[in-house]
Coordinates of C-alpha atoms in Angstrom, one line a residue:
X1 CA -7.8 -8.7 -25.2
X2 CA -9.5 -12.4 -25.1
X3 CA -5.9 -13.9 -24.3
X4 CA -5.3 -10.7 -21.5
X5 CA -8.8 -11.8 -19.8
X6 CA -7.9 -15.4 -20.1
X7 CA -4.9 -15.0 -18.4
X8 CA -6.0 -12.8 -15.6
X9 CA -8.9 -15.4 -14.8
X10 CA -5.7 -17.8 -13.8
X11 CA -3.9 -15.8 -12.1
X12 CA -7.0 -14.9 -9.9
X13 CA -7.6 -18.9 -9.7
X14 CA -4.1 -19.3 -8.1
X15 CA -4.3 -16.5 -5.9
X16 CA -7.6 -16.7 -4.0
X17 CA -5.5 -16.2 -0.6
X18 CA -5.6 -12.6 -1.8
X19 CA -9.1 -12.4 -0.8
X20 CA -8.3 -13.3 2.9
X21 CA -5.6 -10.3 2.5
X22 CA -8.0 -7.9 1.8
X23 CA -10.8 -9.0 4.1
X24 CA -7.7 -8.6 6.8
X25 CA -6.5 -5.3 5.5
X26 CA -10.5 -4.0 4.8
X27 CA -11.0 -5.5 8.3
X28 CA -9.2 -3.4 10.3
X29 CA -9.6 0.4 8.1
X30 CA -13.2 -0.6 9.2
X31 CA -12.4 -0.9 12.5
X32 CA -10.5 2.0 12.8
X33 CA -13.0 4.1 11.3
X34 CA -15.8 2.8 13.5
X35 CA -14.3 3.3 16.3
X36 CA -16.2 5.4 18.8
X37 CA -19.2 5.2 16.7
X38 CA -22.3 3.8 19.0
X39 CA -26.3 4.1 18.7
X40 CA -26.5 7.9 20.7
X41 CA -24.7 8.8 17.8
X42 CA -26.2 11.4 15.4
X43 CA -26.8 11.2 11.3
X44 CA -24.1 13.8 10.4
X45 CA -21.8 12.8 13.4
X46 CA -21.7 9.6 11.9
X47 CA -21.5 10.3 8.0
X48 CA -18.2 12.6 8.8
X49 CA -16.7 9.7 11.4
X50 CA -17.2 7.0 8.2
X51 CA -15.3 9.6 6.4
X52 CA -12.8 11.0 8.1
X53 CA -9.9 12.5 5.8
X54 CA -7.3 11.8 8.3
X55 CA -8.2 8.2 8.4
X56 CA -8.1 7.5 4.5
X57 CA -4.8 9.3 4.4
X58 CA -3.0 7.4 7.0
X59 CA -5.0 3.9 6.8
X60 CA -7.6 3.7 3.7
X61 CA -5.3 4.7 1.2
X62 CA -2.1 3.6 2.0
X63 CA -3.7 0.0 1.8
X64 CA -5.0 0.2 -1.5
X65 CA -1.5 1.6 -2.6
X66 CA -0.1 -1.4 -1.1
X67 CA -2.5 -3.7 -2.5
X68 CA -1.9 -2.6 -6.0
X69 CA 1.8 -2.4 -5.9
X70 CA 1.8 -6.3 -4.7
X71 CA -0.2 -7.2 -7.4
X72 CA 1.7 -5.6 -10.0
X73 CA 4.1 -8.2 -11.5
X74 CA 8.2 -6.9 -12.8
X75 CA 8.2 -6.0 -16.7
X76 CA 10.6 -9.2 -16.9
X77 CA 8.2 -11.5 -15.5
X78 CA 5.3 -10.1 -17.6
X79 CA 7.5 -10.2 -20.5
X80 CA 8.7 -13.5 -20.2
X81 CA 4.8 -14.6 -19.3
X82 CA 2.5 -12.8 -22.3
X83 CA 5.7 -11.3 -24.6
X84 CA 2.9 -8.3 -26.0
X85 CA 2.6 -4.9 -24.6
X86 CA -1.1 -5.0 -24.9
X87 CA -1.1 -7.9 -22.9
X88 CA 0.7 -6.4 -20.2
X89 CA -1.3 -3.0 -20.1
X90 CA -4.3 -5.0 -20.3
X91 CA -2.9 -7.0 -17.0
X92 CA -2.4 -3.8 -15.2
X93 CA -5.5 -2.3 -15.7
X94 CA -7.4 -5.0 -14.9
X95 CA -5.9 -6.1 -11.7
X96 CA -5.5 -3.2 -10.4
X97 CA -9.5 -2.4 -11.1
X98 CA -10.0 -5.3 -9.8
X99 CA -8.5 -5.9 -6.5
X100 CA -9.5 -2.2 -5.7
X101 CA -13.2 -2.8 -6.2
X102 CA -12.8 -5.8 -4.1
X103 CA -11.3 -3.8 -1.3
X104 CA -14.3 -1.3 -1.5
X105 CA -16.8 -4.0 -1.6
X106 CA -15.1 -5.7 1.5
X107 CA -14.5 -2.3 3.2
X108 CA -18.6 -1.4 2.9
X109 CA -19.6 -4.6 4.0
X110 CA -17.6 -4.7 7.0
X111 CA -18.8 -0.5 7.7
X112 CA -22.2 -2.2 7.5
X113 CA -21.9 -5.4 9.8
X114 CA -20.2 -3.1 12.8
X115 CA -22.8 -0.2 12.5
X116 CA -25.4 -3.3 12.6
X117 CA -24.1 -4.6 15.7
X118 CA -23.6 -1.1 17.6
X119 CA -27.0 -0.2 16.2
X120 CA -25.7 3.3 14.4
X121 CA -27.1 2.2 11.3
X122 CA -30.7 3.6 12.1
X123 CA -29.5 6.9 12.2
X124 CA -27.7 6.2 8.5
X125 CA -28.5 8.6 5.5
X126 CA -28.4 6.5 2.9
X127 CA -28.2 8.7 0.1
X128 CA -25.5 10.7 1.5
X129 CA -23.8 7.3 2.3
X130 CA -24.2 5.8 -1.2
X131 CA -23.1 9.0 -3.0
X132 CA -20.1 8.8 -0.7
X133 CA -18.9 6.0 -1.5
X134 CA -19.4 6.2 -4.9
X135 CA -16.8 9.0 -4.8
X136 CA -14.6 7.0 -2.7
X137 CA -14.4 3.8 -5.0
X138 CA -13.6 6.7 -8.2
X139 CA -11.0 8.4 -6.5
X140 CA -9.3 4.8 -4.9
X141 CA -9.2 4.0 -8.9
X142 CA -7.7 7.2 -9.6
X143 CA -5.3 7.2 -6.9
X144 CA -4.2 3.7 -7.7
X145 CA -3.9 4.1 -11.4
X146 CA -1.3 6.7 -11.1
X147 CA 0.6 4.9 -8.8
X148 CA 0.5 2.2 -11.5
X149 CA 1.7 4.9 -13.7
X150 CA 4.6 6.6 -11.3
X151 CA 5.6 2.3 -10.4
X152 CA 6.1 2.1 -14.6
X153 CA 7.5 5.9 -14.9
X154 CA 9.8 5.6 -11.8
X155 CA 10.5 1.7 -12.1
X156 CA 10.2 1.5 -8.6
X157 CA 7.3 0.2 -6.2
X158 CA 9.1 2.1 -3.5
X159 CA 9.3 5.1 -5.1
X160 CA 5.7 5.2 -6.2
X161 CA 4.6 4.6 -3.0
X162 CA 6.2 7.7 -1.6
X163 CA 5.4 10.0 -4.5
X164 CA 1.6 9.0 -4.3
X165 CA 1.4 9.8 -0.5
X166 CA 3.0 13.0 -0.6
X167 CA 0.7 13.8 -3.3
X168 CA -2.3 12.2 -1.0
X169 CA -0.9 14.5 1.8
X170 CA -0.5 17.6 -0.1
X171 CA -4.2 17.4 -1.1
X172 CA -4.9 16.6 2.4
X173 CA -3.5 20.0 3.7
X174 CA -5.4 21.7 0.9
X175 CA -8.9 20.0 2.2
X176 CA -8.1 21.2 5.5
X177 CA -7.5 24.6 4.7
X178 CA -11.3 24.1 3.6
X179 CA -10.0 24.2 -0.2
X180 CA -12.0 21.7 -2.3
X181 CA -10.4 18.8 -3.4
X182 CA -11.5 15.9 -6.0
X183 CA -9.4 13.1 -4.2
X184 CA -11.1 14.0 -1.0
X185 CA -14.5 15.6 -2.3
X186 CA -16.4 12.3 -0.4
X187 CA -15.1 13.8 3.0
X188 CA -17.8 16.7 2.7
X189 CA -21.5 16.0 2.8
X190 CA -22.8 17.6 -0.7
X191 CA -26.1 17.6 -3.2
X192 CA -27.0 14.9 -5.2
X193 CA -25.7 17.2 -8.3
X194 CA -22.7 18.3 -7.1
X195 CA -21.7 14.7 -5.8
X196 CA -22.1 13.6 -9.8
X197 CA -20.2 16.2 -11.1
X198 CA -17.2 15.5 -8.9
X199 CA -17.7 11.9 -10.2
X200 CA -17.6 12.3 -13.6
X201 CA -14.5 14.8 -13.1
X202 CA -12.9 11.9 -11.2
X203 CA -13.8 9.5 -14.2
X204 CA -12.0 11.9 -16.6
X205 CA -8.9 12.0 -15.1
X206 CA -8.8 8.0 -14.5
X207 CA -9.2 7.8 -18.2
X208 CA -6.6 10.6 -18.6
X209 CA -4.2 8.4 -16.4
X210 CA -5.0 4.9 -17.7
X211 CA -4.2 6.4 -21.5
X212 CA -1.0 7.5 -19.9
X213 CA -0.2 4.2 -18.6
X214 CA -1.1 2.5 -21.6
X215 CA 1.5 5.0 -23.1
X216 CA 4.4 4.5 -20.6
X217 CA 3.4 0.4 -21.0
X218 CA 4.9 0.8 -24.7
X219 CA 7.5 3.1 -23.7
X220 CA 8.3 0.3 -21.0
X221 CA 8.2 -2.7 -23.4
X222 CA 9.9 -0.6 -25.8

């Protein structure tokens, strides 16, 4: 784990231009979504323009999958660098924790400089916003933790990619149809309660999915 955490710390050293990526990429999903967005408009008006389904299926998401599929090294190339599965897992998960929190971070701080300028911000419910986006940061970690899984599974980036959109799209048409989904639970304005429990429902299934990565990992190396 020590040698895993080591490692990682250089790899982010060397590869600070990936922070100017995501302020590009976090840039314009911010822009997107704030578009239209001024100071007439209203609290609820604005909590379901921030988070619009249709824009984190097409834009949000699709980023983040990207994202993580860049950062993911080739088995060789991990093999040859750490030669231990633990290693490798360990370089998975936490890149890919990582680099998504980073893009959520970037994404909210962006949200909150343009509703600043346009003066929106007043009429912000911050609770509802918080709660939000806590939902939105455990379902980009789900989301991006089985495409890690379907990348290893499929041995293909490509592949991934497409599975984990059709997925995203399926559960799309599902939220539409006013079904509840987990993955886009943070679309809907809800309780305090009911915002936790689909949280914590989240958080089981990213540990569900990082166990299963661990597993395909030794499968992999195997």
């Amino acid at each position: 784990m020590k040698q895993a955490i080591k490692q990682q710390r250089m790899w982010f050293k060397w590869h600070k231009q990936w922070l100017v990526f995501l302020g590009l990429l976090a840039f314009c999903s911010s822009v997107l979504v704030c578009h239209g967005i001024s100071a007439t408009t209203g609290t609820f008006a604005l909590q379901n323009s921030l988070f619009d389904r249709f824009h984190f299926l097409v834009v949000y998401f699709p980023f983040t999958i990207l994202i993580t599929l860049l950062v993911q090294q080739t088995r060789s190339v991990d093999i040859a660098a750490t030669g231990t599965r633990r290693i490798i897992f360990y370089q998975r998960l936490m890149r890919t924790a990582i680099i998504q929190t980073e893009f959520c971070l970037l994404w909210l701080l962006l949200v909150c400089v343009h509703l600043s300028i346009t003066a929106a911000i007043v009429h912000m419910n911050w609770l509802l916003f918080l709660m939000s986006m806590v939902t939105v940061w455990v379902s980009q970690l789900l989301v991006n933790f089985i495409v890690v899984c379907l990348m290893v599974h499929l041995r293909s980036k490509i592949a991934a990619l497409i599975v984990t959109w059709l997925i995203l799209a399926g559960l799309f048409l599902i939220a539409v149809n006013h079904i509840p989904t987990l993955i886009f639970a943070f679309s809907v304005p809800q309780t305090p309660l009911r915002s936790a429990g689909n949280d914590v429902m989240l958080i089981g299934l990213i540990l569900l999915s990082v166990s299963r990565m661990d597993a395909l990992t030794t499968k992999e190396v195997l």
